[in-house]
Protein backbone atom coordinates (compact mmCIF):
# COMPACT_ATOMS: atom_id res chain seq x y z
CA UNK A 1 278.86 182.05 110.02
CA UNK A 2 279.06 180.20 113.14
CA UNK A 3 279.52 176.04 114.12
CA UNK A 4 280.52 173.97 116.59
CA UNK A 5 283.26 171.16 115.93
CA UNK A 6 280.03 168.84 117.06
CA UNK A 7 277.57 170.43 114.72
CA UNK A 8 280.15 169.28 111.73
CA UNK A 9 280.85 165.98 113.52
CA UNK A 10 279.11 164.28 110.86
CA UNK A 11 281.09 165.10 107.93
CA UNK A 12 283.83 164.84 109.54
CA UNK A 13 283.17 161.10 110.41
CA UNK A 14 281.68 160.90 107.13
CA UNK A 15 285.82 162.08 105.70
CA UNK A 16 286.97 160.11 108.18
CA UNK A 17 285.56 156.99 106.77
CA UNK A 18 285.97 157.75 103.07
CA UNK A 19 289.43 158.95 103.75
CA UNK A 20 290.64 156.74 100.71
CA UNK A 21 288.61 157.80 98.25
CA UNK A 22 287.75 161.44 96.74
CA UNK A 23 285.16 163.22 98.57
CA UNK A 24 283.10 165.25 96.25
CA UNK A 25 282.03 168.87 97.17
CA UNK A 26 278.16 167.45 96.08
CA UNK A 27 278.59 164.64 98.83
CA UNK A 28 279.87 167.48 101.54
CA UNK A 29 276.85 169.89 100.30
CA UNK A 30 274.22 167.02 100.95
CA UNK A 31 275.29 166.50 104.05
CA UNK A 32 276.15 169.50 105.87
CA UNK A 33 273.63 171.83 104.01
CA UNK A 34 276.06 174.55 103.07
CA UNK A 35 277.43 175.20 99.97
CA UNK A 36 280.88 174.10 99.88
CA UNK A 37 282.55 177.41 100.11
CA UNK A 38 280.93 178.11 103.23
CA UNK A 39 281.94 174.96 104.62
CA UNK A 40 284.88 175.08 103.83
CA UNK A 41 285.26 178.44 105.50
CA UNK A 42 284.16 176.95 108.43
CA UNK A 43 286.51 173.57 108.57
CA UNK A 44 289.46 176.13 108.33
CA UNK A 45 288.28 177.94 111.42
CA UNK A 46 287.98 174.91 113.26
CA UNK A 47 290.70 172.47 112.25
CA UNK A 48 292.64 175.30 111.00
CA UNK A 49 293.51 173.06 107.55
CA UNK A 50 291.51 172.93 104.10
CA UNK A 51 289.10 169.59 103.80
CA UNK A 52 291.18 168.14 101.57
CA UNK A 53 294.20 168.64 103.55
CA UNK A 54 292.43 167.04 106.40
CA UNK A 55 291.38 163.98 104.57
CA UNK A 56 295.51 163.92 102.90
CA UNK A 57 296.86 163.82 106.46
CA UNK A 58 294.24 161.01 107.60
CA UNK A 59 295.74 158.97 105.16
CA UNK A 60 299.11 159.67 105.73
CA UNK A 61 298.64 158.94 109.77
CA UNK A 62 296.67 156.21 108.90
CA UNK A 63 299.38 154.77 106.61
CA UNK A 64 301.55 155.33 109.36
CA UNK A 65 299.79 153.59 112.31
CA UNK A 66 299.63 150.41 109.68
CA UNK A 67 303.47 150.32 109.10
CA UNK A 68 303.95 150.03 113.16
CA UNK A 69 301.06 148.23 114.28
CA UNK A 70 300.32 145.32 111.62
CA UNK A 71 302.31 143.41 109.40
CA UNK A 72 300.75 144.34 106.28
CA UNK A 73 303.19 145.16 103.29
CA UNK A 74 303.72 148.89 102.44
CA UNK A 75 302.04 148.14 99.11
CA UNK A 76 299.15 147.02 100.45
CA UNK A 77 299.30 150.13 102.86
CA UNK A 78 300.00 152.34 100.32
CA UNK A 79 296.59 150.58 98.05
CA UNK A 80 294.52 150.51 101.74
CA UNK A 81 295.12 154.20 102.12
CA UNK A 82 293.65 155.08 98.67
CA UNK A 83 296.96 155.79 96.77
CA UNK A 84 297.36 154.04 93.82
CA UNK A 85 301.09 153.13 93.88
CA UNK A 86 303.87 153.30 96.51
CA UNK A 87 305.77 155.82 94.75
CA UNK A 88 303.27 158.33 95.20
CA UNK A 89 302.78 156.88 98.57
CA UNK A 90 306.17 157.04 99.62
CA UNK A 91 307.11 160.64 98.38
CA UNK A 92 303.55 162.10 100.39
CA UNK A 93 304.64 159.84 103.20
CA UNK A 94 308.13 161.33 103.49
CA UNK A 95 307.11 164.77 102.75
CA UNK A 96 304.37 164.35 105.71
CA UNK A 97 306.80 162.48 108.66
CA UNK A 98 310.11 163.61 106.99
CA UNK A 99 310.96 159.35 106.87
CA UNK A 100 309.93 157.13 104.23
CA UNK A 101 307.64 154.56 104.84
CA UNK A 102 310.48 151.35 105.21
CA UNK A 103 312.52 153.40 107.62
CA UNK A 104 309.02 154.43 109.68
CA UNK A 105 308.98 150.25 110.16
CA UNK A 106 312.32 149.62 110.56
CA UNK A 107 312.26 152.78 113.35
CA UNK A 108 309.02 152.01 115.06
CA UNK A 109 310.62 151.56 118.40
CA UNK A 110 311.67 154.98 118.52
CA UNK A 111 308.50 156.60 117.70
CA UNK A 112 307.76 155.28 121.23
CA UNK A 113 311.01 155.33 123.15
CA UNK A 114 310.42 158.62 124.50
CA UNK A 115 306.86 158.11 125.35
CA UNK A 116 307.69 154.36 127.15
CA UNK A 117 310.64 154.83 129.04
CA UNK A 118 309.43 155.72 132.83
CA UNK A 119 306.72 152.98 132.53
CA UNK A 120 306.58 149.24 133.25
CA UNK A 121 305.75 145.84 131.91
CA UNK A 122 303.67 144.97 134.81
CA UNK A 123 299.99 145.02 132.54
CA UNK A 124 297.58 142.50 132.93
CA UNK A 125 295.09 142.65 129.86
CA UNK A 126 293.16 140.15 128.02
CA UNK A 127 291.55 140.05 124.79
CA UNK A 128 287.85 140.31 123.89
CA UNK A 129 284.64 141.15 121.84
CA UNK A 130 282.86 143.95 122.46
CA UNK A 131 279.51 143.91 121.43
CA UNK A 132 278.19 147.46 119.22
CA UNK A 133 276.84 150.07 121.36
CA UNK A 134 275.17 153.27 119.98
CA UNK A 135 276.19 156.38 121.94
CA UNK A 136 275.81 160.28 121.69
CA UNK A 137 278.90 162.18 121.57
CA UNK A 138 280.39 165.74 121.37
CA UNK A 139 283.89 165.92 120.44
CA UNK A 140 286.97 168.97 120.43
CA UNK A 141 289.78 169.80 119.63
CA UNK A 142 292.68 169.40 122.49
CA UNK A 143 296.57 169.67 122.51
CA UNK A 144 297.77 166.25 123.37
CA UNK A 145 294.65 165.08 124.99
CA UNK A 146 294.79 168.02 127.64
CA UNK A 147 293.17 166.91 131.02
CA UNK A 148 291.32 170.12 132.01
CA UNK A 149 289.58 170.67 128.13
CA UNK A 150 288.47 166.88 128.29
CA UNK A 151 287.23 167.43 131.88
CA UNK A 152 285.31 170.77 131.06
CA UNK A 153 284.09 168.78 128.61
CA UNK A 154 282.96 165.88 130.80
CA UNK A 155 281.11 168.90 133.07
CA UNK A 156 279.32 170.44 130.39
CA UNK A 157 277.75 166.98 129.70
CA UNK A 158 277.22 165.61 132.94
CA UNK A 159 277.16 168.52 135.51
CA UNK A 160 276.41 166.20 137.80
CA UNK A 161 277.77 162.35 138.24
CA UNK A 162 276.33 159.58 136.60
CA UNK A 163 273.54 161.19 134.75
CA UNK A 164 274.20 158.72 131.87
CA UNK A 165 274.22 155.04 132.25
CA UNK A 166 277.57 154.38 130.60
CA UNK A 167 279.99 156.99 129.67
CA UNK A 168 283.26 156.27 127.07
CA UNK A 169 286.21 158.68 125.16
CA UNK A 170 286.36 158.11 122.04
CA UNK A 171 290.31 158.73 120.99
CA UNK A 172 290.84 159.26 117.54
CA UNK A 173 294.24 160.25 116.94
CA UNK A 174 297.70 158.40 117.66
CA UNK A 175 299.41 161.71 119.90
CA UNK A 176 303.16 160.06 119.09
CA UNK A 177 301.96 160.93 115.12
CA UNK A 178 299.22 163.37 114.68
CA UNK A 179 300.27 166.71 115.42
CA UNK A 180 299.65 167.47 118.86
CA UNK A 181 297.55 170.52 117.82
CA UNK A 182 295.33 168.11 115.47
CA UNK A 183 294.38 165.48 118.15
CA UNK A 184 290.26 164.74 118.21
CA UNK A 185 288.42 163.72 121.49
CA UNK A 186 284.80 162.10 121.82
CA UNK A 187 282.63 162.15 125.17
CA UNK A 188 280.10 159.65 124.58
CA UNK A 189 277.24 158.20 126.58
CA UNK A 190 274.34 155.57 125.97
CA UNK A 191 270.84 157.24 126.67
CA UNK A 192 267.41 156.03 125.84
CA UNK A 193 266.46 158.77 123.59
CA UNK A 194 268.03 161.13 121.14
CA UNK A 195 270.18 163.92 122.97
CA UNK A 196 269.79 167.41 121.16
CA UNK A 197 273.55 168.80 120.41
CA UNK A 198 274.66 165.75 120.18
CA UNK A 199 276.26 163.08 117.35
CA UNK A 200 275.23 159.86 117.07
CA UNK A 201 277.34 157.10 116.28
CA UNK A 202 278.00 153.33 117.13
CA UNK A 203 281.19 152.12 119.15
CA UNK A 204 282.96 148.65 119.31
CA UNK A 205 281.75 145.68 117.37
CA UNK A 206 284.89 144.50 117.08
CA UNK A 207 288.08 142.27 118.74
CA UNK A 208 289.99 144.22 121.29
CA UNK A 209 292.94 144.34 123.74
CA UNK A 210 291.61 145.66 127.03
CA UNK A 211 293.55 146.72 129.75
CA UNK A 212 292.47 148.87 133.10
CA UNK A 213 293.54 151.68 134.66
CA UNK A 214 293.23 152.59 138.44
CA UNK A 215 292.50 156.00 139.78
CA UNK A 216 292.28 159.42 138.51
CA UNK A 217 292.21 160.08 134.74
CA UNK A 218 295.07 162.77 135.14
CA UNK A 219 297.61 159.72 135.68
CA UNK A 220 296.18 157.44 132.92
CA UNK A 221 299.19 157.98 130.55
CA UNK A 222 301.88 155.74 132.88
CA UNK A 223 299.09 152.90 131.96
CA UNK A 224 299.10 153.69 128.15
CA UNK A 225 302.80 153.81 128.54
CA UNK A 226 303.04 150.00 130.67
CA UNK A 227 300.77 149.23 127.30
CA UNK A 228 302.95 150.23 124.95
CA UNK A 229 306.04 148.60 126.70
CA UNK A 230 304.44 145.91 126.60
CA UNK A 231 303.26 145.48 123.11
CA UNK A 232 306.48 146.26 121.52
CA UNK A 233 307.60 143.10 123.46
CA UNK A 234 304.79 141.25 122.36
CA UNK A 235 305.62 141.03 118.83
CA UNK A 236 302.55 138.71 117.67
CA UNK A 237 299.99 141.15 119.04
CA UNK A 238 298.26 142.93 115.90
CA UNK A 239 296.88 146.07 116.18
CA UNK A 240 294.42 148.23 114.20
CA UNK A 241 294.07 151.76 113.44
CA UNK A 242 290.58 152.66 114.34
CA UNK A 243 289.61 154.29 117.56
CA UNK A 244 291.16 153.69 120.85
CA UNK A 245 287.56 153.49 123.36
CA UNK A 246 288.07 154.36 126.77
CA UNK A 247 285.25 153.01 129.45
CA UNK A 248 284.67 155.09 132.35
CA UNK A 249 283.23 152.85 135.55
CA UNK A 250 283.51 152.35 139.30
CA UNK A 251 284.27 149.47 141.17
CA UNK A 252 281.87 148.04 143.92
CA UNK A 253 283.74 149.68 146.56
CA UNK A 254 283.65 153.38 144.61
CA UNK A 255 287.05 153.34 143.04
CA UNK A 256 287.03 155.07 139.66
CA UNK A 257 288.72 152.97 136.91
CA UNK A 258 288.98 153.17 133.12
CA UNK A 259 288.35 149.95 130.50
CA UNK A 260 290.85 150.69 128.03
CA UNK A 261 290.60 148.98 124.18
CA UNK A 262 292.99 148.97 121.53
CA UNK A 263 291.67 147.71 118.13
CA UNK A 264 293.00 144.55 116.87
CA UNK A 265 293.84 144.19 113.66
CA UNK A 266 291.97 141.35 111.97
């Protein structure tokens, strides 16, 4: 039996948002019309993990964005997370990252040190609403947000430039925690009618931090590095740890550039 990480999309997202709670194998059956088994089988081939060890890891990496990015305490983590007390929590937690939760806060500097060092604090950004936008997306699989798979994906879409009105990546994984081989990456554009093949979903709707980068996409990590510099020096600067969007545009005079928002936590 055959399927497409897209044609699952929607149980995934539908895990992805109940990742605190049990997920029955009635809920997955009603939504994905196969019987669990068979889904199942086909999760494994794609994500190459059971659904239940999918949904224990987006806890654990959701945990772990919370300990570095807000101020919560790791009780409350450990309760936001869906485990019921923060012994539990912090024996899955160590088990998972091989640090217990405290020393993941105390250490969250070097989760980054590697990643940050070549860049710069030279980042102008500002902070702002973004209104809710439905889009249509197709999403995959890629090794530390590979350029070349998220650009075959871009050409499978849009063979063609600016076929859609607005185009976005949707990043759903943290690449300095989720395991490289486990990172998730939307393609999502705004069209005036249903697209067949594709998920529907709606982006933003929220507070963000929104910062731009210049040029080519293959050079956009030095800016998400000149971010992160620059966040760990801005200590008051909350963040959250939904999606990262990224907004695809041109300038007046033709230069490509990239709207990038990070959640804030709120």
């Amino acid at each position: 039996m055959q399927a497409s990480f897209s044609e699952i999309q929607k149980i995934v997202d539908h895990i992805e948002n109940n990742f605190d709670r049990e997920i029955t194998a009635d809920e997955i059956e009603r939504l994905s019309h196969y019987s669990y088994r068979n889904f199942q089988r086909i999760f494994f081939k794609i994500f190459n993990e059971t659904v239940s060890g999918f949904q224990k890891r987006l806890k654990l990496e959701n945990a772990y964005k919370k300990l570095i990015y807000t101020e919560n305490t790791i009780s409350e983590i450990a309760w936001q997370v869906g485990y019921e007390n923060i012994q539990s929590f912090s024996k899955a937690f160590k088990k998972q990252f091989s640090v217990s939760p405290v020393e993941a806060r105390k250490q969250k500097q070097d989760v980054f040190k590697q990643f940050i060092e070549s860049g710069n604090l030279n980042l102008k950004f500002e902070i702002k609403f973004k209104d809710e936008v439905t889009v249509y997306c197709k999403f995959i699989k890629t090794k530390d947000y590979n350029n070349a798979e998220i650009d075959a994906l871009w050409k499978e879409i849009e063979p063609e430039d600016e076929i859609f009105e607005a185009a976005y990546g949707i990043i759903h994984d943290q690449p300095l925690i989720t395991d490289r081989f486990h990172c998730r990456y939307g393609a999502a554009v705004t069209c005036d009618h249903d697209l067949k093949g594709f998920f529907k979903r709606e982006i933003f709707g929220r507070k963000y931090v929104k910062f731009i980068h210049h040029g080519l996409h293959e050079n956009i990590l030095e800016t998400y590095r000149s971010f992160y510099r620059f966040w760990l020096s801005e200590q008051s600067l909350l963040l959250d740890n939904s999606d990262v969007i990224e907004e695809y545009a041109k300038t007046e005079n033709g230069e490509k550039v990239t709207h990038i928002y990070f959640p804030l936590y709120e």
